[in-house]
Amino acid sequence: MNKKLLTLAIGAALASAPMFANAALTAYGKLNVGVAYIDNGNDIVGEGSEIVVTDDASRLGFKGEEDLGGGLKALYMYELGIDVDNGGDNAGTTGTGGIGLSQRDAYVGLGGGFGTLRIGQYNTAYKGVSIPTEISAIPSLTSRPTASRVRRARRTTSATPRRPSAVSSSVLSTRPAPRLELTPPRPIR
Amino acid sequence: MNAAVTWSNNAFYVAAGYYDYSLADATLNGLGSAMKLSAMATFGGFKVAATYEDQSGDGNFLAMDTANLAGMFTMGNHQFALSYSMYMADGSGTTLDVNEDCSMIGAGYFYNLSKTQAVKVVYNQIENDSLSNCMGRMSASSASHALTSTANGNSATGFQVQMSSSF
């Protein structure tokens, strides 16, 4: 009798459970750490070269999606940058914070036949244009030198950066303010 | 405001993007817009990619053009890569009397220890003209250390050995 009641109870519990698939959480990350010898071309003794530990966009992220039924799904993503070599934030402000973490893509959204609606802070479609064409670990000056210059400008105390354009260019390679964006259901082919 | 259009199949990738600064940030109204074109072709173990980006200037901000051509050959766990980039800034007639031209070459060898572990060896060199002092990166992503010369016209070189681990 007790066995039968227990079976019924389990059956009732299963029947009353939402018919949604569980959200599959995916944790991911990468560490790109190296040692570099950099010669800056300056012949002055003590200023000509250096050996440094480098970090190349190391990160830790969590993402997932849940089927809500009716062709609708919820999705989310939260990614942190890990600054291995200096403990600062990945925006280039050495030493601030001291925990070596910074926010990368972070959003929640809904997907369906209408496309994908995302709310949060994440890379622009403009930046994504060239990401597939980047050859792994090989540098490009495309959008890169200006970003580096932004770092230098931020570290100076001058009220007027030498190249205001560098500040402008940073918009191209960084995540803009939190926003809402609708992506069409399928890419144009 | 920004927008992008992409087209791809198994062998080719083509994309174009447009960015209007004036709508993105009120403090950047002085700079009009930027556009970027990217393309990539894959033939067996060979991959060739190119990107061109043009940022317009309006008299208060520099007009800049950048271009990159890169190739990679994959043979088993071994990968060999070459890259050439150009950067041109034109500040003529603006409050910024800056006209710079520089280029950067890169060569890399990557050995994939497994699907998630790799060793990457990269050499980069920046060539500056007499008016420029460009900065690059030691890797394709937002690396922490810039490859830079300390004076206009100097050339900067960098050599890096990196361990890449992902999960």
GROMACS .gro file of C-alpha atoms in nm:
model
  356
    1MET     CA    1   0.000   0.000   0.000
    2ASN     CA    2   0.275   0.236   0.097
    3LYS     CA    3   0.463   0.150  -0.220
    4LYS     CA    4   0.158   0.229  -0.427
    5LEU     CA    5   0.111   0.565  -0.254
    6LEU     CA    6   0.474   0.651  -0.305
    7THR     CA    7   0.451   0.568  -0.674
    8LEU     CA    8   0.141   0.784  -0.709
    9ALA     CA    9   0.309   1.069  -0.527
   10ILE     CA   10   0.608   1.058  -0.760
   11GLY     CA   11   0.379   1.038  -1.059
   12ALA     CA   12   0.184   1.338  -0.938
   13ALA     CA   13   0.501   1.533  -0.882
   14LEU     CA   14   0.622   1.456  -1.234
   15ALA     CA   15   0.284   1.545  -1.381
   16SER     CA   16   0.279   1.882  -1.206
   17ALA     CA   17   0.635   1.970  -1.305
   18PRO     CA   18   0.664   2.240  -1.571
   19MET     CA   19   0.705   2.099  -1.918
   20PHE     CA   20   1.013   2.312  -1.976
   21ALA     CA   21   1.360   2.181  -2.044
   22ASN     CA   22   1.615   2.258  -1.778
   23ALA     CA   23   1.843   2.548  -1.843
   24ALA     CA   24   2.175   2.402  -1.949
   25LEU     CA   25   2.447   2.609  -1.790
   26THR     CA   26   2.774   2.607  -1.977
   27ALA     CA   27   3.084   2.727  -1.801
   28TYR     CA   28   3.375   2.809  -2.023
   29GLY     CA   29   3.697   2.999  -2.022
   30LYS     CA   30   4.047   3.034  -2.151
   31LEU     CA   31   4.381   3.146  -2.025
   32ASN     CA   32   4.626   3.289  -2.273
   33VAL     CA   33   4.942   3.367  -2.087
   34GLY     CA   34   5.286   3.413  -2.228
   35VAL     CA   35   5.625   3.569  -2.199
   36ALA     CA   36   5.726   3.839  -2.445
   37TYR     CA   37   6.048   4.014  -2.532
   38ILE     CA   38   5.969   4.362  -2.658
   39ASP     CA   39   6.226   4.594  -2.815
   40ASN     CA   40   6.086   4.944  -2.847
   41GLY     CA   41   6.362   5.066  -3.075
   42ASN     CA   42   6.507   5.307  -2.824
   43ASP     CA   43   6.884   5.286  -2.803
   44ILE     CA   44   6.898   5.448  -2.461
   45VAL     CA   45   7.043   5.202  -2.209
   46GLY     CA   46   6.771   5.068  -1.984
   47GLU     CA   47   6.489   5.181  -2.208
   48GLY     CA   48   6.544   4.972  -2.513
   49SER     CA   49   6.378   4.644  -2.430
   50GLU     CA   50   6.189   4.451  -2.170
   51ILE     CA   51   6.072   4.101  -2.090
   52VAL     CA   52   5.717   4.086  -1.963
   53VAL     CA   53   5.449   3.836  -1.876
   54THR     CA   54   5.155   3.892  -2.107
   55ASP     CA   55   4.788   3.815  -2.088
   56ASP     CA   56   4.579   3.788  -2.401
   57ALA     CA   57   4.212   3.837  -2.325
   58SER     CA   58   4.185   3.555  -2.075
   59ARG     CA   59   3.826   3.504  -1.965
   60LEU     CA   60   3.573   3.306  -1.766
   61GLY     CA   61   3.212   3.284  -1.878
   62PHE     CA   62   2.875   3.129  -1.816
   63LYS     CA   63   2.599   3.094  -2.069
   64GLY     CA   64   2.285   2.895  -2.127
   65GLU     CA   65   1.937   2.884  -2.265
   66GLU     CA   66   1.606   2.739  -2.164
   67ASP     CA   67   1.323   2.622  -2.387
   68LEU     CA   68   1.009   2.805  -2.280
   69GLY     CA   69   0.783   2.620  -2.520
   70GLY     CA   70   0.589   2.761  -2.812
   71GLY     CA   71   0.908   2.824  -3.005
   72LEU     CA   72   1.034   3.064  -2.740
   73LYS     CA   73   1.356   3.031  -2.545
   74ALA     CA   74   1.529   3.233  -2.278
   75LEU     CA   75   1.903   3.286  -2.301
   76TYR     CA   76   2.174   3.448  -2.098
   77MET     CA   77   2.545   3.507  -2.094
   78TYR     CA   78   2.789   3.654  -1.844
   79GLU     CA   79   3.157   3.675  -1.923
   80LEU     CA   80   3.440   3.812  -1.712
   81GLY     CA   81   3.779   3.920  -1.833
   82ILE     CA   82   4.068   3.790  -1.625
   83ASP     CA   83   4.376   4.006  -1.617
   84VAL     CA   84   4.641   3.753  -1.529
   85ASP     CA   85   4.950   3.965  -1.545
   86ASN     CA   86   4.880   4.280  -1.347
   87GLY     CA   87   4.573   4.231  -1.134
   88GLY     CA   88   4.409   4.540  -1.271
   89ASP     CA   89   4.101   4.560  -1.487
   90ASN     CA   90   4.116   4.466  -1.851
   91ALA     CA   91   4.037   4.821  -1.953
   92GLY     CA   92   4.402   4.894  -1.908
   93THR     CA   93   4.400   5.068  -1.574
   94THR     CA   94   4.680   4.882  -1.410
   95GLY     CA   95   4.631   4.789  -1.052
   96THR     CA   96   4.286   4.934  -0.995
   97GLY     CA   97   4.057   4.700  -0.814
   98GLY     CA   98   4.333   4.453  -0.765
   99ILE     CA   99   4.119   4.150  -0.837
  100GLY     CA  100   4.195   4.129  -1.205
  101LEU     CA  101   3.836   4.096  -1.321
  102SER     CA  102   3.636   4.303  -1.563
  103GLN     CA  103   3.305   4.261  -1.737
  104ARG     CA  104   3.290   4.144  -2.095
  105ASP     CA  105   2.964   4.037  -2.261
  106ALA     CA  106   2.668   4.024  -2.024
  107TYR     CA  107   2.306   3.997  -2.132
  108VAL     CA  108   1.974   3.819  -2.100
  109GLY     CA  109   1.736   3.768  -2.387
  110LEU     CA  110   1.455   3.593  -2.564
  111GLY     CA  111   1.478   3.399  -2.888
  112GLY     CA  112   1.210   3.283  -3.125
  113GLY     CA  113   1.072   3.316  -3.473
  114PHE     CA  114   1.108   3.692  -3.448
  115GLY     CA  115   1.483   3.665  -3.395
  116THR     CA  116   1.680   3.725  -3.078
  117LEU     CA  117   1.613   4.007  -2.836
  118ARG     CA  118   1.905   4.079  -2.604
  119ILE     CA  119   1.931   4.327  -2.319
  120GLY     CA  120   2.265   4.403  -2.164
  121GLN     CA  121   2.616   4.502  -2.262
  122TYR     CA  122   2.792   4.315  -2.537
  123ASN     CA  123   2.995   4.352  -2.854
  124THR     CA  124   2.850   4.547  -3.141
  125ALA     CA  125   2.758   4.398  -3.475
  126TYR     CA  126   3.017   4.633  -3.621
  127LYS     CA  127   3.298   4.474  -3.423
  128GLY     CA  128   3.178   4.130  -3.517
  129VAL     CA  129   3.236   4.198  -3.885
  130SER     CA  130   3.608   4.128  -3.864
  131ILE     CA  131   3.623   3.878  -3.578
  132PRO     CA  132   3.600   3.570  -3.804
  133THR     CA  133   3.887   3.700  -4.014
  134GLU     CA  134   4.130   3.745  -3.727
  135ILE     CA  135   4.409   3.496  -3.748
  136SER     CA  136   4.474   3.344  -3.410
  137ALA     CA  137   4.749   3.516  -3.211
  138ILE     CA  138   4.867   3.717  -3.509
  139PRO     CA  139   4.823   4.088  -3.453
  140SER     CA  140   4.662   4.336  -3.680
  141LEU     CA  141   4.680   4.712  -3.680
  142THR     CA  142   4.315   4.724  -3.773
  143SER     CA  143   4.146   4.898  -3.484
  144ARG     CA  144   4.430   4.788  -3.261
  145PRO     CA  145   4.683   5.068  -3.241
  146THR     CA  146   4.419   5.320  -3.153
  147ALA     CA  147   4.292   5.105  -2.874
  148SER     CA  148   4.639   5.086  -2.732
  149ARG     CA  149   4.665   5.458  -2.755
  150VAL     CA  150   4.356   5.492  -2.548
  151ARG     CA  151   4.537   5.311  -2.272
  152ARG     CA  152   4.821   5.554  -2.291
  153ALA     CA  153   4.590   5.852  -2.298
  154ARG     CA  154   4.412   5.731  -1.988
  155ARG     CA  155   4.735   5.704  -1.800
  156THR     CA  156   4.845   6.057  -1.874
  157THR     CA  157   4.740   6.347  -1.662
  158SER     CA  158   4.701   6.576  -1.958
  159ALA     CA  159   4.353   6.716  -1.988
  160THR     CA  160   4.375   6.695  -2.365
  161PRO     CA  161   4.487   6.363  -2.510
  162ARG     CA  162   4.736   6.403  -2.788
  163ARG     CA  163   4.509   6.223  -3.027
  164PRO     CA  164   4.139   6.264  -2.952
  165SER     CA  165   4.074   6.030  -3.239
  166ALA     CA  166   4.207   5.750  -3.028
  167VAL     CA  167   3.927   5.801  -2.781
  168SER     CA  168   3.678   5.797  -3.062
  169SER     CA  169   3.818   5.480  -3.204
  170SER     CA  170   3.783   5.302  -2.876
  171VAL     CA  171   3.411   5.302  -2.937
  172LEU     CA  172   3.469   5.065  -3.224
  173SER     CA  173   3.641   4.800  -3.022
  174THR     CA  174   3.471   4.824  -2.686
  175ARG     CA  175   3.124   4.741  -2.566
  176PRO     CA  176   2.889   5.038  -2.569
  177ALA     CA  177   2.650   5.123  -2.289
  178PRO     CA  178   2.386   4.866  -2.195
  179ARG     CA  179   2.120   4.847  -2.463
  180LEU     CA  180   1.839   4.644  -2.610
  181GLU     CA  181   1.895   4.490  -2.952
  182LEU     CA  182   1.691   4.273  -3.184
  183THR     CA  183   1.878   4.039  -3.416
  184PRO     CA  184   1.690   3.908  -3.720
  185PRO     CA  185   1.594   3.541  -3.712
  186ARG     CA  186   1.852   3.428  -3.966
  187PRO     CA  187   2.159   3.578  -4.132
  188ILE     CA  188   2.127   3.718  -4.481
  189ARG     CA  189   2.278   3.471  -4.728
  190MET     CA  190   2.406   5.328  -3.418
  191ASN     CA  191   2.582   5.041  -3.589
  192ALA     CA  192   2.481   4.778  -3.837
  193ALA     CA  193   2.642   4.481  -4.008
  194VAL     CA  194   2.563   4.244  -4.291
  195THR     CA  195   2.735   3.909  -4.333
  196TRP     CA  196   2.732   3.635  -4.594
  197SER     CA  197   2.908   3.304  -4.561
  198ASN     CA  198   2.922   2.946  -4.674
  199ASN     CA  199   3.173   2.671  -4.611
  200ALA     CA  200   3.453   2.836  -4.807
  201PHE     CA  201   3.385   3.209  -4.802
  202TYR     CA  202   3.296   3.480  -4.553
  203VAL     CA  203   3.211   3.837  -4.651
  204ALA     CA  204   3.089   4.109  -4.416
  205ALA     CA  205   3.039   4.484  -4.400
  206GLY     CA  206   2.973   4.710  -4.106
  207TYR     CA  207   2.882   5.072  -4.045
  208TYR     CA  208   2.915   5.275  -3.726
  209ASP     CA  209   2.768   5.621  -3.673
  210TYR     CA  210   2.954   5.786  -3.388
  211SER     CA  211   2.732   6.086  -3.357
  212LEU     CA  212   2.447   5.866  -3.240
  213ALA     CA  213   2.663   5.651  -3.019
  214ASP     CA  214   2.801   5.915  -2.788
  215ALA     CA  215   2.715   6.282  -2.768
  216THR     CA  216   3.075   6.368  -2.685
  217LEU     CA  217   3.191   6.217  -3.013
  218ASN     CA  218   2.969   6.418  -3.242
  219GLY     CA  219   3.273   6.557  -3.411
  220LEU     CA  220   3.354   6.231  -3.582
  221GLY     CA  221   3.109   6.118  -3.839
  222SER     CA  222   3.121   5.751  -3.912
  223ALA     CA  223   3.325   5.442  -3.978
  224MET     CA  224   3.285   5.150  -4.212
  225LYS     CA  225   3.457   4.814  -4.225
  226LEU     CA  226   3.480   4.540  -4.485
  227SER     CA  227   3.603   4.190  -4.413
  228ALA     CA  228   3.645   3.881  -4.625
  229MET     CA  229   3.793   3.539  -4.579
  230ALA     CA  230   3.843   3.238  -4.803
  231THR     CA  231   3.929   2.884  -4.699
  232PHE     CA  232   4.083   2.631  -4.936
  233GLY     CA  233   4.169   2.308  -4.765
  234GLY     CA  234   4.439   2.388  -4.514
  235PHE     CA  235   4.485   2.742  -4.641
  236LYS     CA  236   4.297   3.039  -4.505
  237VAL     CA  237   4.330   3.395  -4.636
  238ALA     CA  238   4.161   3.691  -4.469
  239ALA     CA  239   4.149   4.065  -4.532
  240THR     CA  240   3.994   4.359  -4.349
  241TYR     CA  241   3.969   4.725  -4.442
  242GLU     CA  242   3.840   4.995  -4.209
  243ASP     CA  243   3.780   5.361  -4.284
  244GLN     CA  244   3.704   5.620  -4.020
  245SER     CA  245   3.591   5.958  -4.144
  246GLY     CA  246   3.716   6.284  -3.998
  247ASP     CA  247   3.541   6.617  -3.985
  248GLY     CA  248   3.821   6.860  -3.913
  249ASN     CA  249   3.839   6.805  -3.541
  250PHE     CA  250   3.915   6.437  -3.556
  251LEU     CA  251   4.159   6.237  -3.760
  252ALA     CA  252   4.056   6.044  -4.063
  253MET     CA  253   4.208   5.699  -4.039
  254ASP     CA  254   4.237   5.399  -4.266
  255THR     CA  255   4.357   5.059  -4.162
  256ALA     CA  256   4.400   4.744  -4.363
  257ASN     CA  257   4.511   4.393  -4.283
  258LEU     CA  258   4.595   4.091  -4.492
  259ALA     CA  259   4.660   3.760  -4.322
  260GLY     CA  260   4.706   3.399  -4.415
  261MET     CA  261   4.726   3.072  -4.227
  262PHE     CA  262   4.823   2.720  -4.324
  263THR     CA  263   4.716   2.426  -4.110
  264MET     CA  264   4.886   2.090  -4.131
  265GLY     CA  265   4.773   1.848  -3.864
  266ASN     CA  266   4.851   1.998  -3.529
  267HIS     CA  267   5.079   2.258  -3.681
  268GLN     CA  268   4.969   2.604  -3.794
  269PHE     CA  269   5.175   2.869  -3.969
  270ALA     CA  270   5.050   3.227  -4.004
  271LEU     CA  271   5.158   3.554  -4.164
  272SER     CA  272   5.001   3.897  -4.131
  273TYR     CA  273   5.058   4.241  -4.280
  274SER     CA  274   4.881   4.554  -4.157
  275MET     CA  275   4.881   4.917  -4.262
  276TYR     CA  276   4.767   5.220  -4.064
  277MET     CA  277   4.726   5.567  -4.215
  278ALA     CA  278   4.609   5.875  -4.027
  279ASP     CA  279   4.546   6.202  -4.205
  280GLY     CA  280   4.521   6.512  -3.989
  281SER     CA  281   4.577   6.764  -4.266
  282GLY     CA  282   4.374   7.078  -4.223
  283THR     CA  283   4.264   6.985  -3.873
  284THR     CA  284   4.356   7.105  -3.530
  285LEU     CA  285   4.558   6.786  -3.505
  286ASP     CA  286   4.861   6.825  -3.720
  287VAL     CA  287   4.923   6.454  -3.731
  288ASN     CA  288   4.994   6.254  -4.041
  289GLU     CA  289   5.110   5.907  -3.968
  290ASP     CA  290   5.183   5.599  -4.169
  291CYS     CA  291   5.300   5.275  -4.023
  292SER     CA  292   5.287   4.907  -4.096
  293MET     CA  293   5.326   4.587  -3.902
  294ILE     CA  294   5.425   4.238  -4.005
  295GLY     CA  295   5.360   3.932  -3.796
  296ALA     CA  296   5.462   3.569  -3.822
  297GLY     CA  297   5.343   3.289  -3.602
  298TYR     CA  298   5.374   2.918  -3.541
  299PHE     CA  299   5.113   2.741  -3.333
  300TYR     CA  300   5.124   2.385  -3.211
  301ASN     CA  301   4.799   2.236  -3.086
  302LEU     CA  302   4.880   1.999  -2.803
  303SER     CA  303   4.514   1.897  -2.790
  304LYS     CA  304   4.177   2.045  -2.877
  305THR     CA  305   4.203   2.283  -2.583
  306GLN     CA  306   4.575   2.334  -2.528
  307ALA     CA  307   4.815   2.511  -2.760
  308VAL     CA  308   5.155   2.673  -2.769
  309LYS     CA  309   5.187   2.987  -2.979
  310VAL     CA  310   5.508   3.153  -3.089
  311VAL     CA  311   5.472   3.496  -3.249
  312TYR     CA  312   5.711   3.755  -3.391
  313ASN     CA  313   5.590   4.108  -3.472
  314GLN     CA  314   5.757   4.414  -3.613
  315ILE     CA  315   5.623   4.767  -3.653
  316GLU     CA  316   5.771   5.007  -3.905
  317ASN     CA  317   5.702   5.377  -3.844
  318ASP     CA  318   5.756   5.666  -4.076
  319SER     CA  319   5.937   5.972  -3.940
  320LEU     CA  320   5.614   6.122  -3.804
  321SER     CA  321   5.454   5.817  -3.655
  322ASN     CA  322   5.479   5.619  -3.335
  323CYS     CA  323   5.226   5.344  -3.376
  324MET     CA  324   5.137   5.087  -3.117
  325GLY     CA  325   5.038   4.733  -3.185
  326ARG     CA  326   4.959   4.428  -2.981
  327MET     CA  327   5.149   4.110  -2.924
  328SER     CA  328   4.847   3.905  -3.020
  329ALA     CA  329   4.523   3.932  -3.208
  330SER     CA  330   4.299   3.994  -2.912
  331SER     CA  331   4.319   4.262  -2.649
  332ALA     CA  332   4.658   4.170  -2.517
  333SER     CA  333   4.776   4.341  -2.205
  334HIS     CA  334   5.108   4.469  -2.332
  335ALA     CA  335   5.143   4.699  -2.626
  336LEU     CA  336   5.416   4.666  -2.881
  337THR     CA  337   5.536   5.021  -2.914
  338SER     CA  338   5.833   5.233  -2.999
  339THR     CA  339   5.928   5.522  -2.777
  340ALA     CA  340   5.996   5.780  -3.044
  341ASN     CA  341   5.863   5.872  -3.385
  342GLY     CA  342   6.030   5.682  -3.663
  343ASN     CA  343   6.161   5.400  -3.447
  344SER     CA  344   6.081   5.041  -3.524
  345ALA     CA  345   5.953   4.812  -3.253
  346THR     CA  346   5.983   4.436  -3.246
  347GLY     CA  347   5.838   4.172  -3.022
  348PHE     CA  348   5.876   3.799  -2.971
  349GLN     CA  349   5.630   3.604  -2.762
  350VAL     CA  350   5.582   3.247  -2.647
  351GLN     CA  351   5.233   3.185  -2.520
  352MET     CA  352   5.045   2.896  -2.367
  353SER     CA  353   4.676   2.888  -2.445
  354SER     CA  354   4.445   2.676  -2.233
  355SER     CA  355   4.067   2.664  -2.270
  356PHE     CA  356   3.776   2.465  -2.137
   0.00000   0.00000   0.00000
